[in-house]
């Protein structure tokens, strides 16, 4: 086909720079028409094409004996043994949630679940990593309530339990909240499905909801800065229907398990186009589709809308040759709209027809091979100055007990129960460890002794002050959290949320964070199986640009060989000796304490020793598996003191510990500093020697801290050498910890 | 006890119900699709599971109550066969007229998922014989529309006839008289909002729901 009029002046309306437009013309050998330019713009958007981030990803380790499916498919898959695999992935729905939180979050859940069942896996758990701005602001209340309602509405209705995640608050997310949703699915190895068109002659089947005008151009929308004008962009937010998705889920899994499917993919960002052209690319073949056959919700829809609509709950299925009829019958049983819209052909073109004419004829490779940019990254001098700031003048508060209460009532640290109770976290009857009870969720695998554990983690303050160490620390914390429930860490998915990569300061953060993740994953033997990138999380107020704290959320999956051998964070009945595995904190840099109590976001992120981390993880697992502890908790935001208080509150009993403050170390650092690679365990009295022998043999540094006090209602921490003691009643701690989220949720 | 677990489009506790019944009551329990006109021959217990049948469109349970299989379920109940409706299944039973009253939105308009305490008010039914009257059970709830309502005469009758089988110790949803579960006049149809099928294995935190299935085993012997 020919098209001669240049669209170069309008390149930006298609989401392309003029350079990208010129590149398109030179690769195509002619001018594109408007539909083609729009399709290329969507496929080359950051959301689909990863043009600014992909070059960095070569650093990621992506292989290992546990990896059944690495990056490049709808989701990664790890082998957990006994013929079972776990498909998992995390994806952001940040921009839609900022504009319309209920539907933005709901469709975030819907989208990631489709990625999971497109792999042939039955979704069996969801975790949400949510970040909001100032907890006192009406906007935050509106967004938090909306996002929780959206997740609850969708997840509860479709019947996949929401079992964990994070909810934190920081002013940098005031305008750009983050909604990162991770889903896990269980599959038998033989049911692993792929997003491919298969072979020449295969039919292309559209199934699910009709196509409407909702979510039009979402991929481009999410790849640009938000502004006040974005509020007028509501049509770019999709609307979810969990009932339709439930039908789609059951039908898709039934079809895959019956061997009727040669390829499958969901229509996510950039809708019909991205799904079909990615499937064609993986098969190394061309396709022709007839847009007149696309089921529509309204009259008069044009090719651009049919191609780029992000209407939810739609899938592409490619039937096994010869079994098309069986597949259509099965889909009809589930009362789904089904149409054969095209065919796989022996060429390399992506061809679309409409009203008898070819309206798009592009090379499949051109669409799938977005340009890659490596940019110059430069650290912001402001952030460097914050990191290098001398903290020696920060006063040590007189009443450290009051500080502990303050920290527990910070919404980032406070109990998230009011949120979890709005999610069905038990449907499917696999949830062994409910949200909040431990550092990670644990699910049993029916018909096996095994359990699957999952967590999502990131401390954005660390990443902001030191992107390399902060991102590596997110991986380390995720692995440690899995170890704290008794699970061997297996692999990660990442969700990289950053500002505008065209800004050198942001690109620096992205590059450093990716390097940090890569090194930590290599050291801890947890390869990257996939991920998602969300850039442009910044808000323009006139000339002033506010970027979010860089937030590379790490989703990690692990396996428990025996789900009955596990740990939770609560102190258990009976007297126990408390141990710290790892080393005491020696500084207050980059801590929640420094920010909450002293109003300073500054200082050095504690040094991360990945070799030590590995030993602490090994030691924790060894203690749990030897039956020497059923309690484990890693200190994170708020440090050791907050972690001890959480264990006491959860166990409904007091404790007393004595911490040695070394010469030259501040007492508040030992209490509230956020050193990595630490785990608190509780060993039943009488078993200390066995525990110490085990830890000594593995070379894990440890210190006996003190004892749990069943029957006591006080948490007492003595700092020897500093002549400081704090003692607070459980009732006071509990009240401070439980109240904040109830108030914010209203 | 031969058990049929009915699947409506949008049911999502169907597999949980089947798992729990197979574990406790009937190793051969089967799913029955909602478009079937007949229950499998020999069905003794029909389990209407939780979920969001038909996406809760119109009203929770309203469309499912008019599914083809429900005529067979009504006939089964009319013959004295056992019917257990949990959560959305309870909603379907009220919509189908097999139980009186209705379930409206929770008092605070929010979905709640949490373990709750239930008091067994009547241990003389076929579903509760394995419990003691006054026994307190821990069984999870997970619903947004569990607020039981009936007119005052109906409530008075339910109370007088001992048909309030389970009562919340700490009412989570605003139900009248703290009602968590009721039976029909004949005592062969039980509807309840809490999920006993989630409480049959110690691994998941509570086995207090087992009693319902154990009771039915006994009921067969009688």
mmCIF file of N, CA, C and O in Angstrom, chain A residues 12 32 100 184 221 240 261 303 322 348 359 366 374 388 390 409 440 517 519 533 575-576 610 624 647 670 718 723:
data_model
loop_
_atom_site.group_PDB
_atom_site.id
_atom_site.type_symbol
_atom_site.label_atom_id
_atom_site.label_comp_id
_atom_site.label_asym_id
_atom_site.label_seq_id
_atom_site.Cartn_x
_atom_site.Cartn_y
_atom_site.Cartn_z
ATOM 1 N N UNK A 12 3.775 13.930 17.423
ATOM 2 C CA UNK A 12 3.537 13.896 18.872
ATOM 3 C C UNK A 12 2.153 13.350 19.209
ATOM 4 O O UNK A 12 1.967 12.715 20.251
ATOM 5 N N UNK A 32 3.906 6.390 6.696
ATOM 6 C CA UNK A 32 2.805 5.605 7.253
ATOM 7 C C UNK A 32 1.498 6.381 7.134
ATOM 8 O O UNK A 32 1.522 7.607 7.048
ATOM 9 N N UNK A 100 -8.691 7.838 38.299
ATOM 10 C CA UNK A 100 -9.950 7.216 38.712
ATOM 11 C C UNK A 100 -9.583 5.989 39.552
ATOM 12 O O UNK A 100 -9.436 4.886 39.016
ATOM 13 N N UNK A 184 -0.050 -14.426 41.408
ATOM 14 C CA UNK A 184 0.595 -15.741 41.298
ATOM 15 C C UNK A 184 -0.435 -16.739 40.799
ATOM 16 O O UNK A 184 -1.608 -16.664 41.172
ATOM 17 N N UNK A 221 -1.008 7.232 27.209
ATOM 18 C CA UNK A 221 -1.391 8.017 28.391
ATOM 19 C C UNK A 221 -0.476 7.712 29.567
ATOM 20 O O UNK A 221 -0.035 8.593 30.289
ATOM 21 N N UNK A 240 -13.672 -2.141 34.547
ATOM 22 C CA UNK A 240 -13.517 -3.585 34.682
ATOM 23 C C UNK A 240 -14.812 -4.305 34.984
ATOM 24 O O UNK A 240 -15.731 -3.745 35.570
ATOM 25 N N UNK A 261 -5.577 -25.310 22.741
ATOM 26 C CA UNK A 261 -5.010 -23.983 22.494
ATOM 27 C C UNK A 261 -3.540 -24.072 22.075
ATOM 28 O O UNK A 261 -2.724 -24.674 22.769
ATOM 29 N N UNK A 303 -11.052 2.116 12.706
ATOM 30 C CA UNK A 303 -9.922 1.209 12.931
ATOM 31 C C UNK A 303 -9.019 1.617 14.088
ATOM 32 O O UNK A 303 -8.586 0.781 14.882
ATOM 33 N N UNK A 322 -7.387 -27.983 13.660
ATOM 34 C CA UNK A 322 -8.296 -29.132 13.623
ATOM 35 C C UNK A 322 -9.228 -29.217 14.811
ATOM 36 O O UNK A 322 -10.174 -29.988 14.820
ATOM 37 N N UNK A 348 5.871 -11.784 6.776
ATOM 38 C CA UNK A 348 6.332 -11.104 7.987
ATOM 39 C C UNK A 348 5.583 -9.806 8.232
ATOM 40 O O UNK A 348 6.104 -8.900 8.866
ATOM 41 N N UNK A 359 -5.834 -1.540 5.627
ATOM 42 C CA UNK A 359 -5.656 -0.240 6.281
ATOM 43 C C UNK A 359 -4.353 -0.164 7.067
ATOM 44 O O UNK A 359 -3.966 0.894 7.555
ATOM 45 N N UNK A 366 9.147 -4.527 12.882
ATOM 46 C CA UNK A 366 9.216 -3.080 13.111
ATOM 47 C C UNK A 366 8.406 -2.703 14.350
ATOM 48 O O UNK A 366 8.822 -1.895 15.178
ATOM 49 N N UNK A 374 19.920 4.745 25.173
ATOM 50 C CA UNK A 374 20.753 4.778 26.368
ATOM 51 C C UNK A 374 21.034 6.245 26.628
ATOM 52 O O UNK A 374 21.542 6.945 25.752
ATOM 53 N N UNK A 388 25.061 12.870 51.882
ATOM 54 C CA UNK A 388 26.334 13.141 52.549
ATOM 55 C C UNK A 388 26.160 13.976 53.821
ATOM 56 O O UNK A 388 27.129 14.304 54.488
ATOM 57 N N UNK A 390 25.872 15.490 57.346
ATOM 58 C CA UNK A 390 26.391 15.072 58.644
ATOM 59 C C UNK A 390 25.230 15.016 59.652
ATOM 60 O O UNK A 390 24.561 16.020 59.873
ATOM 61 N N UNK A 409 2.675 4.476 65.193
ATOM 62 C CA UNK A 409 1.457 5.108 64.692
ATOM 63 C C UNK A 409 1.695 5.849 63.379
ATOM 64 O O UNK A 409 0.801 6.528 62.888
ATOM 65 N N UNK A 440 5.687 -12.652 55.032
ATOM 66 C CA UNK A 440 5.272 -12.997 53.675
ATOM 67 C C UNK A 440 3.999 -13.823 53.775
ATOM 68 O O UNK A 440 3.689 -14.376 54.833
ATOM 69 N N UNK A 517 19.579 -4.271 41.502
ATOM 70 C CA UNK A 517 18.701 -5.460 41.465
ATOM 71 C C UNK A 517 19.468 -6.635 40.865
ATOM 72 O O UNK A 517 19.438 -7.755 41.383
ATOM 73 N N UNK A 519 22.687 -7.259 40.685
ATOM 74 C CA UNK A 519 23.737 -7.808 41.550
ATOM 75 C C UNK A 519 23.141 -8.592 42.717
ATOM 76 O O UNK A 519 23.643 -9.659 43.085
ATOM 77 N N UNK A 533 7.589 -1.784 33.636
ATOM 78 C CA UNK A 533 8.222 -0.490 33.838
ATOM 79 C C UNK A 533 7.157 0.588 33.800
ATOM 80 O O UNK A 533 6.339 0.620 32.881
ATOM 81 N N UNK A 575 7.870 -19.569 77.460
ATOM 82 C CA UNK A 575 9.052 -18.710 77.487
ATOM 83 C C UNK A 575 10.007 -18.999 76.324
ATOM 84 O O UNK A 575 10.260 -20.157 75.995
ATOM 85 N N UNK A 576 10.482 -17.957 75.729
ATOM 86 C CA UNK A 576 11.399 -18.055 74.584
ATOM 87 C C UNK A 576 12.559 -17.091 74.772
ATOM 88 O O UNK A 576 12.398 -16.027 75.361
ATOM 89 N N UNK A 610 25.833 -8.487 50.727
ATOM 90 C CA UNK A 610 24.981 -9.555 50.179
ATOM 91 C C UNK A 610 25.433 -10.935 50.628
ATOM 92 O O UNK A 610 24.622 -11.861 50.729
ATOM 93 N N UNK A 624 14.285 -22.583 61.385
ATOM 94 C CA UNK A 624 12.866 -22.939 61.212
ATOM 95 C C UNK A 624 12.741 -24.423 60.869
ATOM 96 O O UNK A 624 11.938 -25.158 61.451
ATOM 97 N N UNK A 647 6.138 -7.873 67.242
ATOM 98 C CA UNK A 647 6.096 -9.285 67.650
ATOM 99 C C UNK A 647 5.332 -9.445 68.961
ATOM 100 O O UNK A 647 4.586 -10.406 69.158
ATOM 101 N N UNK A 670 20.714 2.092 67.506
ATOM 102 C CA UNK A 670 20.499 0.672 67.824
ATOM 103 C C UNK A 670 19.004 0.362 67.871
ATOM 104 O O UNK A 670 18.552 -0.686 67.412
ATOM 105 N N UNK A 718 16.302 -2.397 77.378
ATOM 106 C CA UNK A 718 17.382 -1.769 78.144
ATOM 107 C C UNK A 718 18.577 -1.601 77.211
ATOM 108 O O UNK A 718 18.935 -2.535 76.489
ATOM 109 N N UNK A 723 22.879 3.657 79.512
ATOM 110 C CA UNK A 723 22.066 4.062 80.650
ATOM 111 C C UNK A 723 20.672 4.531 80.222
ATOM 112 O O UNK A 723 20.170 5.540 80.693
#
